[in-house]
PDB file of C-alpha atoms in Angstrom:
ATOM      1  CA  UNK W   1     -44.319  -0.198  -7.616  1.00  0.00           C
ATOM      2  CA  UNK W   2     -42.306   0.206  -4.429  1.00  0.00           C
ATOM      3  CA  UNK W   3     -39.103   2.154  -4.753  1.00  0.00           C
ATOM      4  CA  UNK W   4     -35.853   0.570  -3.665  1.00  0.00           C
ATOM      5  CA  UNK W   5     -33.612   2.494  -1.285  1.00  0.00           C
ATOM      6  CA  UNK W   6     -29.852   2.719  -0.945  1.00  0.00           C
ATOM      7  CA  UNK W   7     -27.430   4.896   1.019  1.00  0.00           C
ATOM      8  CA  UNK W   8     -29.119   4.770   4.405  1.00  0.00           C
ATOM      9  CA  UNK W   9     -26.675   3.253   6.870  1.00  0.00           C
ATOM     10  CA  UNK W  10     -26.924   1.428  10.172  1.00  0.00           C
ATOM     11  CA  UNK W  11     -24.337   3.907  11.469  1.00  0.00           C
ATOM     12  CA  UNK W  12     -26.950   6.705  11.471  1.00  0.00           C
ATOM     13  CA  UNK W  13     -28.319   5.341  14.768  1.00  0.00           C
ATOM     14  CA  UNK W  14     -30.980   3.148  16.349  1.00  0.00           C
ATOM     15  CA  UNK W  15     -33.675   4.104  13.828  1.00  0.00           C
ATOM     16  CA  UNK W  16     -31.495   2.589  11.109  1.00  0.00           C
ATOM     17  CA  UNK W  17     -30.761  -0.794  12.721  1.00  0.00           C
ATOM     18  CA  UNK W  18     -32.440  -2.608   9.816  1.00  0.00           C
ATOM     19  CA  UNK W  19     -30.209  -0.954   7.225  1.00  0.00           C
ATOM     20  CA  UNK W  20     -26.800  -2.288   6.150  1.00  0.00           C
ATOM     21  CA  UNK W  21     -23.520  -1.047   7.528  1.00  0.00           C
ATOM     22  CA  UNK W  22     -21.573   1.175   5.155  1.00  0.00           C
ATOM     23  CA  UNK W  23     -18.601  -1.155   5.738  1.00  0.00           C
ATOM     24  CA  UNK W  24     -20.397  -3.803   3.647  1.00  0.00           C
ATOM     25  CA  UNK W  25     -20.365  -1.407   0.669  1.00  0.00           C
ATOM     26  CA  UNK W  26     -16.773  -0.189   0.638  1.00  0.00           C
ATOM     27  CA  UNK W  27     -14.727  -1.814  -2.116  1.00  0.00           C
ATOM     28  CA  UNK W  28     -12.129   0.068  -4.149  1.00  0.00           C
ATOM     29  CA  UNK W  29     -12.036  -2.565  -6.916  1.00  0.00           C
ATOM     30  CA  UNK W  30     -15.778  -2.400  -7.569  1.00  0.00           C
ATOM     31  CA  UNK W  31     -15.863   1.384  -7.159  1.00  0.00           C
ATOM     32  CA  UNK W  32     -13.035   1.769  -9.700  1.00  0.00           C
ATOM     33  CA  UNK W  33     -15.115   0.278 -12.543  1.00  0.00           C
ATOM     34  CA  UNK W  34     -17.598   3.151 -12.456  1.00  0.00           C
ATOM     35  CA  UNK W  35     -17.712   5.970 -14.929  1.00  0.00           C
ATOM     36  CA  UNK W  36     -17.747   8.294 -11.927  1.00  0.00           C
ATOM     37  CA  UNK W  37     -18.388  11.529 -13.813  1.00  0.00           C
ATOM     38  CA  UNK W  38     -21.529  10.089 -15.378  1.00  0.00           C
ATOM     39  CA  UNK W  39     -22.623   8.299 -12.195  1.00  0.00           C
ATOM     40  CA  UNK W  40     -22.230  11.396 -10.027  1.00  0.00           C
ATOM     41  CA  UNK W  41     -24.066  13.547 -12.552  1.00  0.00           C
ATOM     42  CA  UNK W  42     -26.875  10.964 -12.551  1.00  0.00           C
ATOM     43  CA  UNK W  43     -27.092  10.834  -8.760  1.00  0.00           C
ATOM     44  CA  UNK W  44     -27.118  14.623  -8.400  1.00  0.00           C
ATOM     45  CA  UNK W  45     -29.825  15.016 -11.046  1.00  0.00           C
ATOM     46  CA  UNK W  46     -32.397  12.704  -9.472  1.00  0.00           C
ATOM     47  CA  UNK W  47     -35.797  14.088  -8.640  1.00  0.00           C
ATOM     48  CA  UNK W  48     -36.252  15.331  -5.087  1.00  0.00           C
ATOM     49  CA  UNK W  49     -38.546  13.244  -2.909  1.00  0.00           C
ATOM     50  CA  UNK W  50     -38.039  15.271   0.277  1.00  0.00           C
ATOM     51  CA  UNK W  51     -35.540  17.519   2.014  1.00  0.00           C
ATOM     52  CA  UNK W  52     -34.455  17.392   5.642  1.00  0.00           C
ATOM     53  CA  UNK W  53     -31.747  18.722   7.921  1.00  0.00           C
ATOM     54  CA  UNK W  54     -28.264  17.407   7.218  1.00  0.00           C
ATOM     55  CA  UNK W  55     -27.654  17.409  10.985  1.00  0.00           C
ATOM     56  CA  UNK W  56     -29.648  14.173  11.175  1.00  0.00           C
ATOM     57  CA  UNK W  57     -27.198  12.469   8.814  1.00  0.00           C
ATOM     58  CA  UNK W  58     -23.604  12.930  10.010  1.00  0.00           C
ATOM     59  CA  UNK W  59     -20.861  11.566   7.787  1.00  0.00           C
ATOM     60  CA  UNK W  60     -20.638   7.923   8.888  1.00  0.00           C
ATOM     61  CA  UNK W  61     -16.909   7.745   8.095  1.00  0.00           C
ATOM     62  CA  UNK W  62     -15.702  10.979   9.716  1.00  0.00           C
ATOM     63  CA  UNK W  63     -18.599  11.268  12.241  1.00  0.00           C
ATOM     64  CA  UNK W  64     -18.794  15.000  11.469  1.00  0.00           C
ATOM     65  CA  UNK W  65     -22.158  16.727  11.229  1.00  0.00           C
ATOM     66  CA  UNK W  66     -22.677  19.673   8.948  1.00  0.00           C
ATOM     67  CA  UNK W  67     -25.448  22.203   8.753  1.00  0.00           C
ATOM     68  CA  UNK W  68     -27.583  22.623   5.701  1.00  0.00           C
ATOM     69  CA  UNK W  69     -29.980  20.266   4.033  1.00  0.00           C
ATOM     70  CA  UNK W  70     -29.981  16.749   2.713  1.00  0.00           C
ATOM     71  CA  UNK W  71     -32.301  15.761  -0.120  1.00  0.00           C
ATOM     72  CA  UNK W  72     -33.663  12.303  -0.750  1.00  0.00           C
ATOM     73  CA  UNK W  73     -33.554  11.791  -4.518  1.00  0.00           C
ATOM     74  CA  UNK W  74     -35.113   9.333  -6.915  1.00  0.00           C
ATOM     75  CA  UNK W  75     -34.777   8.073 -10.458  1.00  0.00           C
ATOM     76  CA  UNK W  76     -38.294   6.685 -10.368  1.00  0.00           C
ATOM     77  CA  UNK W  77     -37.204   3.254  -9.154  1.00  0.00           C
ATOM     78  CA  UNK W  78     -34.454   3.877  -6.569  1.00  0.00           C
ATOM     79  CA  UNK W  79     -34.262   6.453  -3.764  1.00  0.00           C
ATOM     80  CA  UNK W  80     -31.040   7.675  -2.110  1.00  0.00           C
ATOM     81  CA  UNK W  81     -29.760  10.519   0.054  1.00  0.00           C
ATOM     82  CA  UNK W  82     -27.777  12.998  -1.985  1.00  0.00           C
ATOM     83  CA  UNK W  83     -24.744  12.562   0.289  1.00  0.00           C
ATOM     84  CA  UNK W  84     -24.273   9.156  -1.358  1.00  0.00           C
ATOM     85  CA  UNK W  85     -22.176  10.983  -3.962  1.00  0.00           C
ATOM     86  CA  UNK W  86     -19.580  11.877  -1.300  1.00  0.00           C
ATOM     87  CA  UNK W  87     -19.281   8.250  -0.186  1.00  0.00           C
ATOM     88  CA  UNK W  88     -18.857   6.998  -3.740  1.00  0.00           C
ATOM     89  CA  UNK W  89     -16.395   9.722  -4.693  1.00  0.00           C
ATOM     90  CA  UNK W  90     -14.248   9.808  -1.540  1.00  0.00           C
ATOM     91  CA  UNK W  91     -14.680   6.518   0.338  1.00  0.00           C
ATOM     92  CA  UNK W  92     -14.941   3.853  -2.414  1.00  0.00           C
ATOM     93  CA  UNK W  93     -18.567   2.967  -1.688  1.00  0.00           C
ATOM     94  CA  UNK W  94     -20.232   0.912  -4.395  1.00  0.00           C
ATOM     95  CA  UNK W  95     -23.911   0.663  -5.242  1.00  0.00           C
ATOM     96  CA  UNK W  96     -25.845  -2.543  -5.906  1.00  0.00           C
ATOM     97  CA  UNK W  97     -24.953  -4.028  -9.291  1.00  0.00           C
ATOM     98  CA  UNK W  98     -28.647  -4.193 -10.188  1.00  0.00           C
ATOM     99  CA  UNK W  99     -28.910  -0.424  -9.736  1.00  0.00           C
ATOM    100  CA  UNK W 100     -25.745   0.359 -11.676  1.00  0.00           C
ATOM    101  CA  UNK W 101     -27.003  -1.796 -14.563  1.00  0.00           C
ATOM    102  CA  UNK W 102     -30.325   0.080 -14.436  1.00  0.00           C
ATOM    103  CA  UNK W 103     -28.471   3.418 -14.534  1.00  0.00           C
ATOM    104  CA  UNK W 104     -26.370   2.300 -17.509  1.00  0.00           C
ATOM    105  CA  UNK W 105     -29.460   0.972 -19.319  1.00  0.00           C
ATOM    106  CA  UNK W 106     -30.904   4.489 -19.005  1.00  0.00           C
ATOM    107  CA  UNK W 107     -27.705   5.951 -20.464  1.00  0.00           C
ATOM    108  CA  UNK W 108     -26.935   7.684 -17.135  1.00  0.00           C
ATOM    109  CA  UNK W 109     -29.995   9.901 -17.598  1.00  0.00           C
ATOM    110  CA  UNK W 110     -32.838  10.484 -15.136  1.00  0.00           C
ATOM    111  CA  UNK W 111     -36.057  11.200 -17.012  1.00  0.00           C
ATOM    112  CA  UNK W 112     -37.222  14.801 -17.114  1.00  0.00           C
ATOM    113  CA  UNK W 113     -40.590  13.770 -15.630  1.00  0.00           C
ATOM    114  CA  UNK W 114     -38.850  12.405 -12.536  1.00  0.00           C
ATOM    115  CA  UNK W 115     -36.521  15.406 -12.234  1.00  0.00           C
ATOM    116  CA  UNK W 116     -39.450  17.828 -12.304  1.00  0.00           C
ATOM    117  CA  UNK W 117     -41.687  15.788 -10.004  1.00  0.00           C
ATOM    118  CA  UNK W 118     -41.598  18.223  -7.066  1.00  0.00           C
ATOM    119  CA  UNK W 119     -40.625  21.483  -8.738  1.00  0.00           C
ATOM    120  CA  UNK W 120     -44.191  22.841  -8.501  1.00  0.00           C
ATOM    121  CA  UNK W 121     -44.448  22.471  -4.729  1.00  0.00           C
ATOM    122  CA  UNK W 122     -44.675  25.717  -2.803  1.00  0.00           C
ATOM    123  CA  UNK W 123     -41.932  25.050  -0.259  1.00  0.00           C
TER     124      UNK W 123
END
């Protein structure tokens, strides 16, 4: 099964031309229906697929780059950069309805198997 991705934006640069613009996913009305506490907890508890420099992913709203790392997370079906939480919480970004329904159907819980997927890697 191929994982679905979300939270990679055209605004990151030429390598992301085939991704959507974040502007297409800003909607306060849709964002306001979320149980944000549960959604954010879910998104921050996804299993880590990989980690990279946050400098490669400046905030597409403020254009500011920050040091540190950015993890790509998964729930076993979807993959997203962990900065997606900031966009949902502060800029009214919404996620695909199909994904939100999937999250709710899993009671806002990422399986322990997925969470522990890369914990044994010797970084």
